[in-house]
């Protein structure tokens, strides 16, 4: 059972949830029973923030990683209009440190933006097992701070599809590999990320930023 905050102008926000385990074993369903349960923090799987599709392509000879942001769908509405002004920010991460960040253009008043924009990072092959990409879908706000709609991560230390997508890219060099990825809540994603990268803090070294490549 999920408890939501109703919002007339945008998608409803989940406050929390209660899961009743072994209900048939602990309750006499022939009689009315009253139960009190603590509301638990909503898991990322229960919160629908939307999805992002992007492709990954790595050129080992050039040491060039290309992430192409293709599009998003069913994003969470962040504005009173019932829409968002989304853009995508991609950060290159090594041992918990952000080396570089780049972003797409802003798409106005939409929950299903299309970008088809390439973001390129220069990474030597020997450093590919030490880096990951942090992808944030942001809502642009003319007044105040831009808000995070949802995040995703890909890399050797990511989990699930984020790791599988990365490994598939490495297995098929020079070929763009595209997948849809669900967006996760910022807090839960950060917690998982720190746990996954803690064991890598003393291993290897981060790639030094390269000067921009010549056209």
Short mmCIF file of C-alpha atoms in Angstrom, two decimals:
data_model
loop_
_atom_site.label_atom_id
_atom_site.label_comp_id
_atom_site.label_asym_id
_atom_site.label_seq_id
_atom_site.Cartn_x
_atom_site.Cartn_y
_atom_site.Cartn_z
CA UNK A 1 0.00 0.00 0.00
CA UNK A 2 1.41 3.35 -1.07
CA UNK A 3 0.64 6.77 0.41
CA UNK A 4 0.76 9.67 -2.06
CA UNK A 5 0.67 13.46 -1.90
CA UNK A 6 -1.99 14.66 -4.35
CA UNK A 7 -0.88 17.40 -6.75
CA UNK A 8 -3.48 18.95 -9.01
CA UNK A 9 -0.97 20.33 -11.54
CA UNK A 10 1.68 17.61 -11.77
CA UNK A 11 2.37 13.98 -11.01
CA UNK A 12 1.51 12.86 -7.49
CA UNK A 13 4.49 12.31 -5.15
CA UNK A 14 4.85 9.15 -3.10
CA UNK A 15 5.24 9.79 0.64
CA UNK A 16 5.95 6.19 1.59
CA UNK A 17 4.69 2.65 1.52
CA UNK A 18 3.67 -0.30 3.68
CA UNK A 19 4.22 -3.93 2.69
CA UNK A 20 2.12 -6.58 4.44
CA UNK A 21 4.05 -9.85 4.51
CA UNK A 22 2.45 -13.18 5.44
CA UNK A 23 -0.96 -11.53 5.81
CA UNK A 24 -2.84 -14.83 5.62
CA UNK A 25 -0.66 -16.39 8.30
CA UNK A 26 -0.83 -13.57 10.86
CA UNK A 27 -4.45 -12.45 10.53
CA UNK A 28 -7.82 -14.09 10.88
CA UNK A 29 -9.47 -12.89 7.68
CA UNK A 30 -12.88 -14.10 8.84
CA UNK A 31 -12.97 -11.17 11.28
CA UNK A 32 -12.26 -7.48 10.85
CA UNK A 33 -8.71 -6.76 12.02
CA UNK A 34 -7.02 -3.42 12.72
CA UNK A 35 -3.30 -3.11 12.14
CA UNK A 36 -0.86 -0.23 12.69
CA UNK A 37 2.24 -0.17 10.48
CA UNK A 38 5.05 2.34 10.16
CA UNK A 39 5.20 3.98 6.74
CA UNK A 40 8.54 3.18 5.13
CA UNK A 41 10.53 5.43 2.83
CA UNK A 42 9.54 4.84 -0.78
CA UNK A 43 11.98 2.68 -2.71
CA UNK A 44 13.30 3.89 -6.05
CA UNK A 45 11.46 1.05 -7.76
CA UNK A 46 8.15 2.44 -6.49
CA UNK A 47 8.66 6.00 -7.70
CA UNK A 48 8.05 6.61 -11.38
CA UNK A 49 10.35 9.45 -12.43
CA UNK A 50 10.45 8.55 -16.11
CA UNK A 51 13.08 7.02 -18.37
CA UNK A 52 16.01 8.15 -20.46
CA UNK A 53 17.38 6.57 -23.64
CA UNK A 54 21.03 7.05 -24.52
CA UNK A 55 23.69 5.24 -26.49
CA UNK A 56 27.29 4.52 -25.54
CA UNK A 57 30.16 4.12 -27.99
CA UNK A 58 33.88 3.75 -27.25
CA UNK A 59 36.77 4.13 -29.72
CA UNK A 60 39.80 2.43 -28.11
CA UNK A 61 42.32 3.73 -30.66
CA UNK A 62 41.24 7.35 -30.08
CA UNK A 63 40.45 6.89 -26.38
CA UNK A 64 37.10 8.56 -26.99
CA UNK A 65 33.82 7.79 -25.20
CA UNK A 66 30.63 9.14 -26.76
CA UNK A 67 27.33 9.23 -24.90
CA UNK A 68 24.47 10.29 -27.14
CA UNK A 69 21.41 11.50 -25.25
CA UNK A 70 18.53 10.40 -27.49
CA UNK A 71 15.33 11.17 -25.61
CA UNK A 72 13.34 10.88 -22.39
CA UNK A 73 9.78 9.78 -21.76
CA UNK A 74 7.17 10.14 -19.03
CA UNK A 75 9.29 12.50 -16.94
CA UNK A 76 7.94 13.73 -13.63
CA UNK A 77 6.26 17.13 -13.95
CA UNK A 78 8.14 19.72 -11.91
CA UNK A 79 6.29 22.93 -12.85
CA UNK A 80 2.82 24.20 -11.98
CA UNK A 81 1.95 23.93 -15.69
CA UNK A 82 2.12 20.14 -15.44
CA UNK A 83 5.30 20.05 -17.53
CA UNK A 84 9.05 20.45 -17.05
CA UNK A 85 11.91 22.21 -18.84
CA UNK A 86 14.31 19.27 -18.92
CA UNK A 87 17.96 19.07 -19.86
CA UNK A 88 20.52 16.33 -19.25
CA UNK A 89 23.78 16.78 -17.36
CA UNK A 90 26.52 14.14 -17.67
CA UNK A 91 29.46 13.98 -15.26
CA UNK A 92 32.65 11.93 -15.63
CA UNK A 93 33.38 10.35 -12.24
CA UNK A 94 36.55 8.68 -10.95
CA UNK A 95 36.90 7.42 -7.36
CA UNK A 96 33.97 9.59 -6.29
CA UNK A 97 35.48 12.74 -7.81
CA UNK A 98 33.91 14.61 -10.70
CA UNK A 99 36.47 15.29 -13.41
CA UNK A 100 34.27 16.90 -16.04
CA UNK A 101 30.62 17.72 -16.68
CA UNK A 102 28.70 18.55 -19.84
CA UNK A 103 25.04 19.14 -20.59
CA UNK A 104 22.49 19.16 -23.37
CA UNK A 105 20.23 21.98 -24.49
CA UNK A 106 17.02 22.74 -22.57
CA UNK A 107 13.68 21.55 -23.94
CA UNK A 108 10.76 23.73 -22.87
CA UNK A 109 7.37 22.56 -21.54
CA UNK A 110 7.59 18.84 -22.18
CA UNK A 111 7.72 15.51 -20.36
CA UNK A 112 8.93 13.65 -23.47
CA UNK A 113 11.93 15.61 -24.81
CA UNK A 114 14.02 14.54 -27.81
CA UNK A 115 17.69 15.57 -27.87
CA UNK A 116 19.90 13.45 -30.18
CA UNK A 117 22.94 15.26 -28.76
CA UNK A 118 26.41 13.70 -28.41
CA UNK A 119 28.55 14.24 -25.31
CA UNK A 120 32.22 13.24 -25.70
CA UNK A 121 34.87 12.44 -23.10
CA UNK A 122 38.53 11.55 -23.80
CA UNK A 123 39.44 8.51 -21.67
CA UNK A 124 42.51 6.28 -22.27
CA UNK A 125 41.72 2.54 -22.50
CA UNK A 126 43.75 1.80 -19.36
CA UNK A 127 41.41 4.02 -17.33
CA UNK A 128 38.08 2.69 -18.55
CA UNK A 129 37.67 0.36 -15.56
CA UNK A 130 38.11 3.27 -13.12
CA UNK A 131 35.56 5.74 -14.47
CA UNK A 132 31.80 5.95 -14.63
CA UNK A 133 29.22 8.39 -15.91
CA UNK A 134 26.62 10.09 -13.72
CA UNK A 135 23.59 11.13 -15.77
CA UNK A 136 21.17 13.66 -14.26
CA UNK A 137 17.91 14.77 -15.84
CA UNK A 138 17.34 18.31 -14.59
CA UNK A 139 14.43 20.74 -14.66
CA UNK A 140 15.58 24.22 -15.64
CA UNK A 141 14.21 27.05 -13.51
CA UNK A 142 14.62 30.67 -14.55
CA UNK A 143 14.27 31.77 -10.92
CA UNK A 144 15.95 29.71 -8.19
CA UNK A 145 17.88 26.48 -8.42
CA UNK A 146 17.44 23.86 -11.11
CA UNK A 147 15.85 20.70 -9.72
CA UNK A 148 16.90 17.09 -10.21
CA UNK A 149 14.15 14.99 -11.79
CA UNK A 150 16.10 11.74 -11.64
CA UNK A 151 19.53 10.23 -12.09
CA UNK A 152 21.24 7.19 -13.55
CA UNK A 153 24.75 5.79 -13.63
CA UNK A 154 26.70 3.61 -16.01
CA UNK A 155 30.12 2.11 -15.47
CA UNK A 156 32.00 -0.93 -14.24
CA UNK A 157 30.94 -0.17 -10.64
CA UNK A 158 27.28 0.50 -11.47
CA UNK A 159 24.54 -2.03 -10.81
CA UNK A 160 22.13 -3.85 -13.07
CA UNK A 161 21.53 -2.33 -16.48
CA UNK A 162 24.06 0.44 -15.84
CA UNK A 163 26.85 -2.12 -15.59
CA UNK A 164 25.48 -4.33 -18.37
CA UNK A 165 25.21 -1.41 -20.80
CA UNK A 166 28.81 -0.39 -20.03
CA UNK A 167 30.14 -3.93 -20.54
CA UNK A 168 28.18 -4.30 -23.79
CA UNK A 169 29.77 -1.07 -25.05
CA UNK A 170 33.26 -2.41 -24.24
CA UNK A 171 32.47 -5.75 -25.90
CA UNK A 172 31.47 -4.04 -29.17
CA UNK A 173 33.92 -1.14 -29.70
CA UNK A 174 33.10 1.51 -32.31
CA UNK A 175 29.42 0.48 -32.24
CA UNK A 176 26.76 2.70 -30.59
CA UNK A 177 24.76 0.68 -28.05
CA UNK A 178 21.41 2.22 -27.01
CA UNK A 179 19.13 1.31 -24.09
CA UNK A 180 16.30 2.79 -22.06
CA UNK A 181 17.19 3.40 -18.39
CA UNK A 182 14.74 4.14 -15.54
CA UNK A 183 15.50 7.29 -13.58
CA UNK A 184 16.29 6.87 -9.88
CA UNK A 185 15.82 9.17 -6.94
CA UNK A 186 18.89 11.22 -6.09
CA UNK A 187 19.21 10.19 -2.43
CA UNK A 188 18.95 6.44 -2.98
CA UNK A 189 21.22 6.56 -6.00
CA UNK A 190 23.92 8.51 -4.12
CA UNK A 191 23.83 6.02 -1.24
CA UNK A 192 24.22 3.03 -3.54
CA UNK A 193 26.96 4.77 -5.51
CA UNK A 194 29.09 5.54 -2.44
CA UNK A 195 28.80 1.95 -1.25
CA UNK A 196 29.84 0.61 -4.63
CA UNK A 197 32.82 2.95 -5.07
CA UNK A 198 34.18 2.78 -1.52
CA UNK A 199 36.37 -0.23 -2.35
CA UNK A 200 37.90 1.59 -5.32
CA UNK A 201 39.22 4.63 -3.43
CA UNK A 202 42.75 3.27 -3.17
CA UNK A 203 42.92 1.49 -6.52
CA UNK A 204 44.47 2.93 -9.66
CA UNK A 205 44.52 6.56 -10.61
CA UNK A 206 42.07 8.82 -12.34
CA UNK A 207 42.75 9.86 -15.90
CA UNK A 208 44.10 13.36 -16.25
CA UNK A 209 41.84 15.69 -18.23
CA UNK A 210 43.03 16.07 -21.81
CA UNK A 211 43.03 19.33 -23.75
CA UNK A 212 40.21 19.62 -26.30
CA UNK A 213 40.80 17.50 -29.40
CA UNK A 214 41.45 19.19 -32.71
CA UNK A 215 38.53 19.15 -35.15
#
